[in-house]
Coordinates of C-alpha atoms in Angstrom, one line a residue:
Chain A
M1 CA -27.0 40.7 38.0
H2 CA -28.4 41.8 34.5
E3 CA -32.0 41.3 33.2
L4 CA -33.5 41.1 29.6
L5 CA -36.9 42.3 29.7
L6 CA -40.1 42.4 27.5
F7 CA -43.1 43.9 28.3
G8 CA -47.0 43.5 27.0
Q9 CA -50.2 44.7 28.0
V10 CA -53.4 42.2 28.6
P11 CA -56.8 44.0 28.8
R12 CA -58.5 43.1 32.1
E13 CA -61.3 40.9 29.9
R14 CA -58.3 38.8 28.7
H15 CA -56.5 38.2 31.7
E16 CA -57.9 35.1 32.6
Q17 CA -57.5 33.9 29.1
V18 CA -53.9 34.8 28.9
L19 CA -53.3 33.3 32.3
S20 CA -54.5 30.0 30.8
V21 CA -52.3 30.6 27.9
L22 CA -49.2 31.3 29.8
T23 CA -49.9 28.0 32.2
G24 CA -50.1 25.8 29.1
V25 CA -46.8 27.3 27.6
A26 CA -45.0 27.0 31.1
A27 CA -46.5 23.6 31.6
M28 CA -46.8 24.7 35.1
P29 CA -49.8 26.1 37.4
P30 CA -49.0 29.8 38.0
R31 CA -47.5 30.9 41.5
R32 CA -49.5 34.0 42.9
V33 CA -47.4 37.0 43.8
L34 CA -48.3 39.9 46.4
E35 CA -45.7 42.2 46.8
R36 CA -45.1 45.7 48.4
H37 CA -43.2 47.9 46.7
V38 CA -41.9 51.1 48.6
T39 CA -40.0 53.6 46.4
Y40 CA -37.2 55.8 48.0
R41 CA -35.6 58.8 46.6
P42 CA -32.1 60.3 47.6
T43 CA -32.8 63.2 49.6
A44 CA -31.6 66.4 47.5
D45 CA -29.4 68.0 50.0
R46 CA -27.6 64.8 50.9
Y47 CA -24.6 66.5 49.8
Q48 CA -25.0 70.0 50.4
Q49 CA -23.3 70.2 53.7
A50 CA -19.9 69.6 51.8
Q51 CA -20.9 72.2 49.6
T52 CA -21.6 75.3 51.9
G53 CA -18.3 76.5 51.6
G54 CA -19.5 78.8 48.7
S55 CA -16.7 79.4 45.9
Q56 CA -14.1 78.1 48.4
G57 CA -15.0 74.4 47.2
L58 CA -14.1 75.3 44.1
Q59 CA -10.2 75.8 45.0
D60 CA -10.1 71.5 45.1
K61 CA -10.9 70.5 41.6
R62 CA -11.2 67.0 42.2
Q63 CA -13.4 67.4 45.4
Q64 CA -15.5 69.4 43.1
A65 CA -15.5 66.5 40.2
L66 CA -16.4 64.2 43.3
L67 CA -19.3 66.2 44.4
T68 CA -20.8 66.6 40.8
Q69 CA -20.6 62.9 40.3
L70 CA -22.0 62.2 44.2
N71 CA -24.9 64.7 42.9
K72 CA -25.3 64.0 39.4
D73 CA -26.0 60.0 39.3
L74 CA -28.6 59.3 42.1
Y75 CA -31.2 56.6 41.6
Y76 CA -34.7 55.9 43.1
T77 CA -34.5 52.7 45.2
Q78 CA -37.1 50.4 46.2
L79 CA -37.6 48.3 49.4
V80 CA -39.6 45.4 48.2
Q81 CA -41.6 43.3 50.6
T82 CA -43.1 39.6 50.1
L83 CA -47.1 39.5 51.2
T84 CA -49.4 37.1 52.0
E85 CA -53.4 37.6 51.6
Q86 CA -53.5 37.7 55.4
D87 CA -51.2 40.7 55.8
F88 CA -54.2 42.9 54.6
R89 CA -56.8 41.9 57.2
G90 CA -55.5 44.9 59.2
A91 CA -58.1 47.4 57.7
K92 CA -60.3 47.8 60.6
E93 CA -57.4 47.8 63.3
D94 CA -56.0 50.6 60.7
A95 CA -58.6 52.8 60.7
Q96 CA -58.6 53.2 64.4
S97 CA -55.1 53.8 64.7
S98 CA -54.8 55.7 61.4
G99 CA -52.4 59.1 61.7
D100 CA -49.5 57.0 63.9
T101 CA -48.4 54.2 61.3
N102 CA -44.6 54.8 61.0
V103 CA -42.8 51.8 60.7
G104 CA -39.5 53.1 62.3
R105 CA -41.5 54.2 65.8
S106 CA -41.0 51.8 68.8
G107 CA -43.5 51.8 71.4
P108 CA -45.2 49.3 73.5
D109 CA -47.8 48.4 70.8
D110 CA -44.9 48.1 68.4
G111 CA -45.9 44.1 67.9
E112 CA -48.0 46.1 65.0
V113 CA -44.8 45.6 62.7
S114 CA -44.9 41.9 62.9
R115 CA -48.8 42.1 61.5
V116 CA -46.9 42.6 57.9
Q117 CA -44.5 39.7 58.4
G118 CA -43.1 39.3 54.7
S119 CA -39.2 39.7 54.5
W120 CA -38.0 42.8 52.8
V121 CA -35.2 43.2 50.0
I122 CA -33.6 46.4 49.0
Q123 CA -34.2 46.5 45.0
F124 CA -32.2 48.7 42.8
N125 CA -32.8 48.7 38.9
D126 CA -30.6 50.8 36.6
L127 CA -31.6 52.7 33.7
P128 CA -31.6 50.4 30.9
E129 CA -28.7 50.2 28.6
P130 CA -28.8 52.4 25.4
G131 CA -28.9 50.6 21.9
D132 CA -31.6 51.1 19.4
K133 CA -31.0 47.9 17.6
R134 CA -31.7 45.1 20.5
P135 CA -34.8 43.9 20.5
V136 CA -35.2 43.6 24.1
T137 CA -34.4 45.7 27.3
L138 CA -31.2 45.2 29.0
R139 CA -30.5 46.6 32.6
Y140 CA -28.7 46.4 35.4
T141 CA -30.5 45.1 39.1
A142 CA -29.3 44.4 42.2
T143 CA -31.4 42.9 45.2
T144 CA -30.1 42.7 48.7
D145 CA -31.9 40.8 51.3
V146 CA -32.5 42.5 54.4
V147 CA -32.0 39.9 57.1
D148 CA -32.6 42.1 60.2
G149 CA -33.6 45.3 61.2
N150 CA -35.9 47.9 60.3
P151 CA -35.5 49.0 56.6
H152 CA -37.0 52.1 56.7
E153 CA -34.9 53.5 59.1
Y154 CA -31.8 51.8 57.3
M155 CA -32.9 53.9 54.0
T156 CA -33.4 56.9 55.9
A157 CA -29.9 56.7 57.4
L158 CA -28.7 55.8 54.1
G159 CA -30.1 59.5 53.0
Y160 CA -32.9 58.5 51.1
S161 CA -36.7 59.6 51.7
Y162 CA -40.0 58.0 51.5
V163 CA -41.9 58.4 48.2
S164 CA -44.7 56.3 47.5
E165 CA -45.8 52.6 47.7
Y166 CA -47.7 50.2 45.6
I167 CA -48.6 46.6 45.9
L168 CA -48.0 44.6 42.9
E169 CA -50.5 41.6 42.3
G170 CA -50.2 38.8 39.9
H171 CA -49.0 35.6 38.9
R172 CA -45.6 34.3 38.1
L173 CA -44.3 31.4 35.9
L174 CA -41.2 30.0 34.6
H175 CA -40.8 29.4 30.9
K176 CA -37.4 27.7 29.9
D177 CA -35.4 30.5 31.5
I178 CA -37.8 33.2 31.4
V179 CA -39.3 34.3 34.6
I180 CA -43.2 35.3 33.2
L181 CA -44.4 37.9 35.4
L182 CA -48.4 38.8 34.8
H183 CA -49.3 41.6 37.3
R184 CA -51.1 44.6 37.8
I185 CA -50.6 48.0 40.1
L186 CA -52.5 48.5 43.0
R187 CA -52.3 51.7 45.2
L188 CA -53.4 52.1 48.3
P189 CA -56.4 53.9 48.9
P190 CA -56.1 57.8 48.4
G191 CA -56.0 59.7 51.6
T192 CA -54.7 57.2 54.0
T193 CA -50.8 57.3 53.1
P194 CA -48.7 59.0 55.5
D195 CA -46.2 61.3 53.6
H196 CA -43.1 60.6 55.2
S197 CA -43.3 56.8 55.8
P198 CA -44.7 53.7 54.5
R199 CA -47.8 52.7 56.3
H200 CA -47.9 50.5 59.2
L201 CA -50.5 48.3 58.2
L202 CA -52.1 47.3 55.0
P203 CA -55.7 48.1 54.2
A204 CA -58.2 45.3 53.2
F205 CA -57.2 43.9 49.9
D206 CA -60.6 45.2 48.2
A207 CA -59.8 48.8 49.1
L208 CA -56.8 48.9 47.0
V209 CA -57.2 51.0 43.7
P210 CA -55.8 49.7 40.7
L211 CA -53.2 52.1 38.8
D212 CA -55.0 51.6 35.4
P213 CA -58.8 52.6 35.8
S214 CA -59.6 49.9 33.2
G215 CA -57.7 47.4 35.4
S216 CA -55.7 45.9 32.6
Y217 CA -52.5 43.7 33.3
I218 CA -48.8 44.1 32.5
L219 CA -46.7 40.9 30.9
R220 CA -43.3 40.9 32.1
A221 CA -40.9 38.5 30.4
C222 CA -37.7 38.4 32.1
F223 CA -34.4 36.5 31.5
R224 CA -32.0 37.0 34.1
L225 CA -28.2 37.0 33.8
Q226 CA -25.4 36.8 36.1
D227 CA -22.9 39.0 34.2
G228 CA -24.7 41.2 31.6
T229 CA -21.2 42.2 29.8
K230 CA -20.9 38.7 28.3
P231 CA -22.5 38.7 24.5
E232 CA -23.0 35.1 24.3
M233 CA -25.1 35.4 27.3
V234 CA -27.0 38.3 26.3
R235 CA -27.4 36.5 22.7
K236 CA -28.9 33.6 24.4
G237 CA -31.1 35.4 26.2
T238 CA -32.6 37.4 23.6
E239 CA -33.1 34.5 21.4
E240 CA -35.1 32.7 24.2
L241 CA -37.2 36.2 24.6
M242 CA -37.7 36.3 21.1
G243 CA -38.8 32.6 21.0
L244 CA -41.4 33.6 23.5
K245 CA -42.7 36.6 21.7
Q246 CA -42.9 34.4 18.3
L247 CA -44.8 32.0 20.9
M248 CA -47.3 34.5 22.2
K249 CA -47.8 36.3 18.8
G250 CA -51.5 37.0 18.6
V251 CA -52.0 36.5 22.3
V252 CA -49.8 39.3 23.7
D253 CA -47.8 41.3 21.7
L254 CA -44.5 41.7 23.8
S255 CA -42.1 44.6 23.1
P256 CA -39.1 46.4 24.7
A257 CA -39.9 49.2 27.0
N258 CA -39.2 52.7 26.0
R259 CA -35.9 53.4 27.8
L260 CA -36.2 56.5 29.4
S261 CA -39.7 55.1 30.9
L262 CA -37.7 52.7 33.0
D263 CA -35.5 55.7 33.9
T264 CA -34.7 55.3 37.7
R265 CA -32.5 58.7 37.6
V266 CA -33.3 61.2 40.4
K267 CA -33.4 64.7 38.6
F268 CA -32.5 67.7 40.6
L269 CA -33.4 70.1 38.3
Q270 CA -33.2 73.5 40.8
H271 CA -30.0 72.0 42.2
K272 CA -28.0 71.7 38.9
V273 CA -28.9 75.2 38.0
E274 CA -27.4 76.6 41.1
E275 CA -24.3 74.2 40.5
K276 CA -23.9 75.8 37.5
K277 CA -24.3 79.4 38.4
T278 CA -21.5 78.8 41.4
V279 CA -19.2 77.6 38.8
Q280 CA -19.9 80.3 36.1
L281 CA -19.5 83.1 38.6
P282 CA -15.9 83.2 39.4
V283 CA -14.9 82.4 35.8
L284 CA -16.6 85.6 34.9
G285 CA -15.1 87.5 37.5
G286 CA -11.3 86.3 36.2
I287 CA -11.9 88.0 33.1
Chain B
M1 CA -85.4 49.0 -25.2
A2 CA -84.6 52.5 -24.5
A3 CA -81.4 53.4 -25.0
V4 CA -79.2 54.2 -21.8
N5 CA -78.8 57.8 -21.0
Q6 CA -76.4 60.3 -19.7
D7 CA -77.6 59.9 -16.2
E8 CA -77.8 56.4 -16.1
V9 CA -74.2 55.9 -17.3
R10 CA -73.2 58.5 -14.6
A11 CA -75.2 56.4 -11.9
L12 CA -73.4 53.5 -12.9
D13 CA -70.0 54.8 -12.9
R14 CA -71.0 56.3 -9.4
V15 CA -71.7 53.0 -8.3
R16 CA -68.6 51.5 -9.8
Q17 CA -66.5 54.3 -7.8
R18 CA -68.1 53.2 -4.4
L19 CA -67.4 49.7 -5.1
Q20 CA -63.9 50.2 -5.7
T21 CA -63.2 52.4 -2.5
F22 CA -65.4 49.8 -0.7
A23 CA -62.9 47.1 -2.0
N24 CA -60.2 48.9 -1.6
T25 CA -60.5 49.6 2.1
L26 CA -61.6 46.2 3.0
G27 CA -58.6 45.0 0.9
A28 CA -56.0 47.3 3.1
L29 CA -57.9 46.3 6.3
R30 CA -57.5 42.7 5.6
Q31 CA -53.6 43.3 4.5
D32 CA -53.2 45.1 8.0
L33 CA -54.5 42.0 9.8
E34 CA -52.8 39.3 7.7
K35 CA -49.6 40.7 7.1
S36 CA -48.5 43.1 9.9
D37 CA -46.2 41.5 12.3
R38 CA -48.5 41.9 15.3
I39 CA -52.2 43.3 15.4
P40 CA -52.5 46.9 14.6
P41 CA -53.1 49.2 17.2
W42 CA -57.0 49.5 18.6
P43 CA -57.1 53.2 17.2
I44 CA -56.0 52.4 13.8
L45 CA -58.4 49.3 13.5
S46 CA -61.1 51.3 14.8
D47 CA -60.4 54.3 12.0
Q48 CA -60.2 51.8 9.4
I49 CA -63.5 50.2 10.3
Q50 CA -65.2 53.3 10.7
T51 CA -63.9 54.4 7.0
A52 CA -65.3 50.7 5.6
T53 CA -68.7 51.2 7.3
R54 CA -68.7 55.1 6.0
T55 CA -67.8 53.8 2.3
L56 CA -70.3 51.1 2.5
S57 CA -73.1 53.2 3.8
T58 CA -72.4 55.8 0.8
L59 CA -72.6 52.7 -1.4
Q60 CA -75.7 51.6 0.0
E61 CA -77.2 55.4 -0.7
T62 CA -76.1 55.3 -4.1
L63 CA -77.6 52.0 -4.9
S64 CA -80.8 53.0 -3.2
E65 CA -80.8 56.5 -5.1
N66 CA -80.4 54.7 -8.3
S67 CA -82.5 51.7 -7.3
A68 CA -85.2 51.8 -10.0
F69 CA -82.8 52.2 -13.2
L70 CA -80.3 49.3 -11.6
A71 CA -83.3 46.9 -11.1
R72 CA -84.1 47.4 -14.7
A73 CA -80.8 47.4 -16.0
H74 CA -79.8 44.4 -18.0
A75 CA -76.2 43.6 -19.8
Y76 CA -76.3 43.0 -23.7
P77 CA -73.2 42.4 -25.3
L78 CA -72.8 44.4 -28.3
P79 CA -71.8 42.4 -31.7
S80 CA -68.6 44.4 -31.5
F81 CA -67.5 42.9 -27.9
P82 CA -64.7 40.9 -28.3
G83 CA -66.1 37.7 -26.9
R84 CA -63.6 35.2 -27.9
T85 CA -60.8 37.1 -26.1
Q86 CA -62.9 38.2 -22.9
E87 CA -65.0 35.3 -22.5
G88 CA -64.4 34.9 -19.0
L89 CA -65.7 38.6 -18.3
L90 CA -68.5 38.0 -20.8
Q91 CA -69.8 35.1 -18.7
Q92 CA -69.2 36.9 -15.4
L93 CA -71.3 40.1 -16.9
L94 CA -74.1 37.8 -18.2
R95 CA -74.3 35.8 -15.4
K96 CA -77.7 36.6 -13.4
K97 CA -77.1 34.3 -10.5
L98 CA -74.7 34.9 -7.7
D99 CA -71.4 33.3 -7.0
P100 CA -72.0 29.9 -5.4
S101 CA -69.9 30.7 -2.5
I102 CA -71.5 33.9 -2.1
E103 CA -74.7 32.1 -2.5
D104 CA -73.7 29.4 0.3
A105 CA -72.5 32.4 2.4
I106 CA -75.9 34.1 2.3
A107 CA -78.1 30.7 2.7
D108 CA -75.9 30.1 5.9
A109 CA -76.6 33.2 7.5
R110 CA -80.2 33.2 6.7
K111 CA -80.3 29.7 8.3
E112 CA -78.6 31.1 11.4
A113 CA -81.1 34.3 11.5
A114 CA -84.2 32.3 10.9
R115 CA -83.7 30.4 14.1
F116 CA -84.4 33.7 16.2
I117 CA -85.4 36.5 13.6
D118 CA -89.1 36.4 12.6
G119 CA -90.0 36.7 9.1
V120 CA -86.9 35.0 7.4
D121 CA -87.2 31.8 6.1
G122 CA -83.9 29.6 6.3
V123 CA -84.8 26.8 4.1
D124 CA -85.4 28.2 0.4
G125 CA -83.3 31.6 1.3
G126 CA -86.0 33.7 0.7
V127 CA -88.0 36.6 2.7
S128 CA -91.2 35.5 3.4
G129 CA -92.7 39.0 3.4
G130 CA -93.6 41.7 6.0
T131 CA -96.8 40.3 7.3
S132 CA -95.9 38.7 10.2
S133 CA -92.8 40.7 11.1
A134 CA -94.8 43.8 11.7
D135 CA -96.4 42.4 15.0
G136 CA -93.1 41.1 16.2
N137 CA -92.7 38.2 18.7
E138 CA -94.2 35.2 17.5
G139 CA -93.1 32.0 18.8
G140 CA -90.3 34.0 20.7
K141 CA -88.8 35.4 17.7
L142 CA -87.5 38.9 16.8
G143 CA -89.4 41.0 14.8
E144 CA -88.2 44.0 13.0
H145 CA -89.3 46.3 15.7
D146 CA -87.1 44.5 18.2
L147 CA -84.2 44.4 16.0
S148 CA -83.8 48.3 15.3
E149 CA -84.4 48.5 18.8
I150 CA -81.2 46.3 19.4
W151 CA -79.4 48.1 16.9
L152 CA -80.4 51.5 18.4
W153 CA -79.0 50.3 22.0
A154 CA -75.8 48.2 20.7
G155 CA -74.1 50.8 18.5
P156 CA -74.3 53.8 21.8
G157 CA -73.7 50.7 24.2
E158 CA -70.7 49.0 21.9
S159 CA -68.7 52.4 21.7
E160 CA -69.4 53.2 25.4
I161 CA -67.6 49.7 26.6
A162 CA -64.8 50.6 24.1
H163 CA -64.4 53.9 25.2
S164 CA -64.1 52.9 28.8
I165 CA -61.6 49.9 28.2
F166 CA -59.3 51.8 25.6
S167 CA -59.1 55.4 26.6
G168 CA -59.5 55.0 30.6
P169 CA -56.0 56.5 31.4
E170 CA -56.4 58.9 28.4
L171 CA -59.0 60.5 29.7
M172 CA -57.2 60.7 33.0
D173 CA -54.4 62.7 30.7
E174 CA -56.6 65.1 29.6
D175 CA -59.0 65.8 32.7
D176 CA -56.4 68.1 33.8
D177 CA -55.8 71.0 31.4
E178 CA -58.8 70.5 28.8
D179 CA -61.9 69.4 30.5
D180 CA -64.6 69.8 28.0
S181 CA -62.6 70.1 24.8
G182 CA -61.1 66.8 25.2
D183 CA -63.5 64.5 24.0
E184 CA -64.3 66.8 20.9
D185 CA -60.5 66.7 20.5
D186 CA -60.6 63.0 20.4
E187 CA -63.1 62.8 17.7
V188 CA -61.2 65.2 15.8
E189 CA -58.1 63.2 16.1
S190 CA -59.5 59.8 15.1
A191 CA -61.7 61.4 12.4
A192 CA -58.5 62.8 11.1
A193 CA -56.4 60.9 8.4
T194 CA -54.9 57.7 10.1
P195 CA -51.3 58.6 9.4
A196 CA -51.2 60.9 12.1
G197 CA -52.1 58.4 14.2
R198 CA -49.7 56.1 12.9
A199 CA -46.9 58.4 13.1
R200 CA -47.8 59.0 16.7
E201 CA -47.8 55.4 17.8
P202 CA -43.9 54.7 17.2
A203 CA -43.1 57.8 19.0
A204 CA -44.4 56.1 22.0
G205 CA -41.8 53.5 21.9
N206 CA -44.3 50.7 20.3
Q207 CA -46.0 50.9 23.6
A208 CA -49.6 51.8 24.8
P209 CA -49.4 55.5 26.2
N210 CA -50.7 54.1 29.9
M211 CA -47.9 51.5 29.6
E212 CA -45.4 53.9 29.6
L213 CA -47.0 55.6 32.6
F214 CA -47.1 52.2 34.5
L215 CA -43.4 51.7 33.9
R216 CA -42.8 55.2 34.9
F217 CA -44.6 54.8 38.4
M218 CA -42.9 51.7 39.0
S219 CA -39.7 52.7 38.4
T220 CA -40.1 56.0 40.5
G221 CA -43.3 56.1 42.6
R222 CA -44.0 59.5 41.8
D223 CA -47.7 60.7 41.5
P224 CA -49.7 58.9 38.2
E225 CA -51.1 62.1 37.5
V226 CA -47.9 64.2 37.5
I227 CA -46.4 61.5 35.1
A228 CA -49.4 61.5 33.0
R229 CA -49.0 65.5 32.7
D230 CA -45.3 65.0 31.9
L231 CA -45.9 62.4 29.2
Q232 CA -48.3 64.5 27.8
R233 CA -46.1 67.5 27.7
E234 CA -43.3 65.5 26.3
R235 CA -45.6 64.0 23.5
E236 CA -46.5 67.6 22.6
V237 CA -42.7 68.6 22.4
Q238 CA -42.5 65.2 20.3
R239 CA -45.1 66.2 17.8
M240 CA -44.1 69.6 17.3
V241 CA -40.7 68.7 16.7
A242 CA -42.1 66.1 14.1
G243 CA -44.4 68.9 12.6
K244 CA -41.0 70.9 12.3
G245 CA -39.1 68.4 10.8
R246 CA -41.8 67.9 8.3
S247 CA -42.1 71.5 7.4
A248 CA -38.6 71.6 7.3
D249 CA -38.5 69.1 4.9
V250 CA -41.3 70.4 2.5
A251 CA -39.3 73.7 2.5
G252 CA -36.3 72.1 1.9
R253 CA -37.7 70.8 -1.2
P254 CA -38.7 73.1 -3.8

């Protein structure tokens, strides 16, 4: 699945107005969206075990290439959970049982997991395709539904570690084939997030802190494509998005995002430096 | 009638220059608003409005400095004036009343003002004198004193609101390294010529800087403060690169 994207920013003061405009444009009432996004990062030492052979590993060049490949392109991945407002009521209980909020924990009071009931999906977004001339952002994206089981344990077993989580709050509308999402990012209150795992219970909704202190909203227009390699479909999507951009002119300024700001690649800086060293040393010895 | 002396000619010329600058500033602002594809970013608009206000106040200074002379001055065409070919200009110069459209605009404004400001007569377009305005609130209308109070409050109040709306995340950016100098830097930046601001905008990928921060946070989930610091560093590097490019250009073009 590919998606074509345009982004715009709406100041808090104009949020209501823009939402009304969008309602008119889309000719449908906006659907409320509440999502919990948990970001995971591949652990740095994921494939280190295979490398501990030191310079011996270099003998097999194919293996070396494979390892480089494996370590080069690693991406942040997210778990996304659909929420309802009721999921936020657990603030009081949470204050009492703060500290032990591990999703993966099993025990007699494990019934708490069911308190936040929304279904999870694993969402992967690739780095947008390069191309300065394209007036929209094109990127590959994949979502996988989690049907059963504990998603956090699954991610941990895959070699990912928990980074942070945030709540996405907003409204979704449909205009032609474009999914419009007017949303803002809310963070969990500082000091209450555990370091290594997502929270078990969510705090009260009012306790969430907007990422943007001025409270602005982000407008995201998204055209989804089954196959982003077909030029005619990309063109159609681009045209539709450009039509929306034209329509929204003067209301919200929609523009493609800076490619690197949607970069989901993980940068193992230290790791790479070490790798280079081990490659260079034997070469020097050979001379 | 005394002939016009050197000083007075100079005064006229100064007024002309100021008027010209003001008209240019307004023209540029209007063109930006009308012609550009999207509304210009706030910092640029704010700069332009500031420039316009500045030129307007210098114009007013010049007018009030020479008010005595300007009030007395009248245009008399010399016999050598090419009255036939330049009839339009001549008419314009000799016309004592304002343009009808401007007169209408002034009358409208007065009518509006008369509803809540004391001492303004909306009917005949004249100010009825300062007698009643001194003591203020007659019939719930605002006196001169109230007005000046409102302006004293509105200026700082408005700029505070604008500051909190538009520079929230930017302030967050600067909290880390430059606590005290941050605000001054801002002022210097906005007071420095607009081209600098213009050059910086496209570098951020046509997005407001905080948008960039949000997207990065959504992509990687990293600590926003760290991202903000990274962004700032990148921007500095970009600025340095741009600066070098420019100086290289200048050096290469003897």
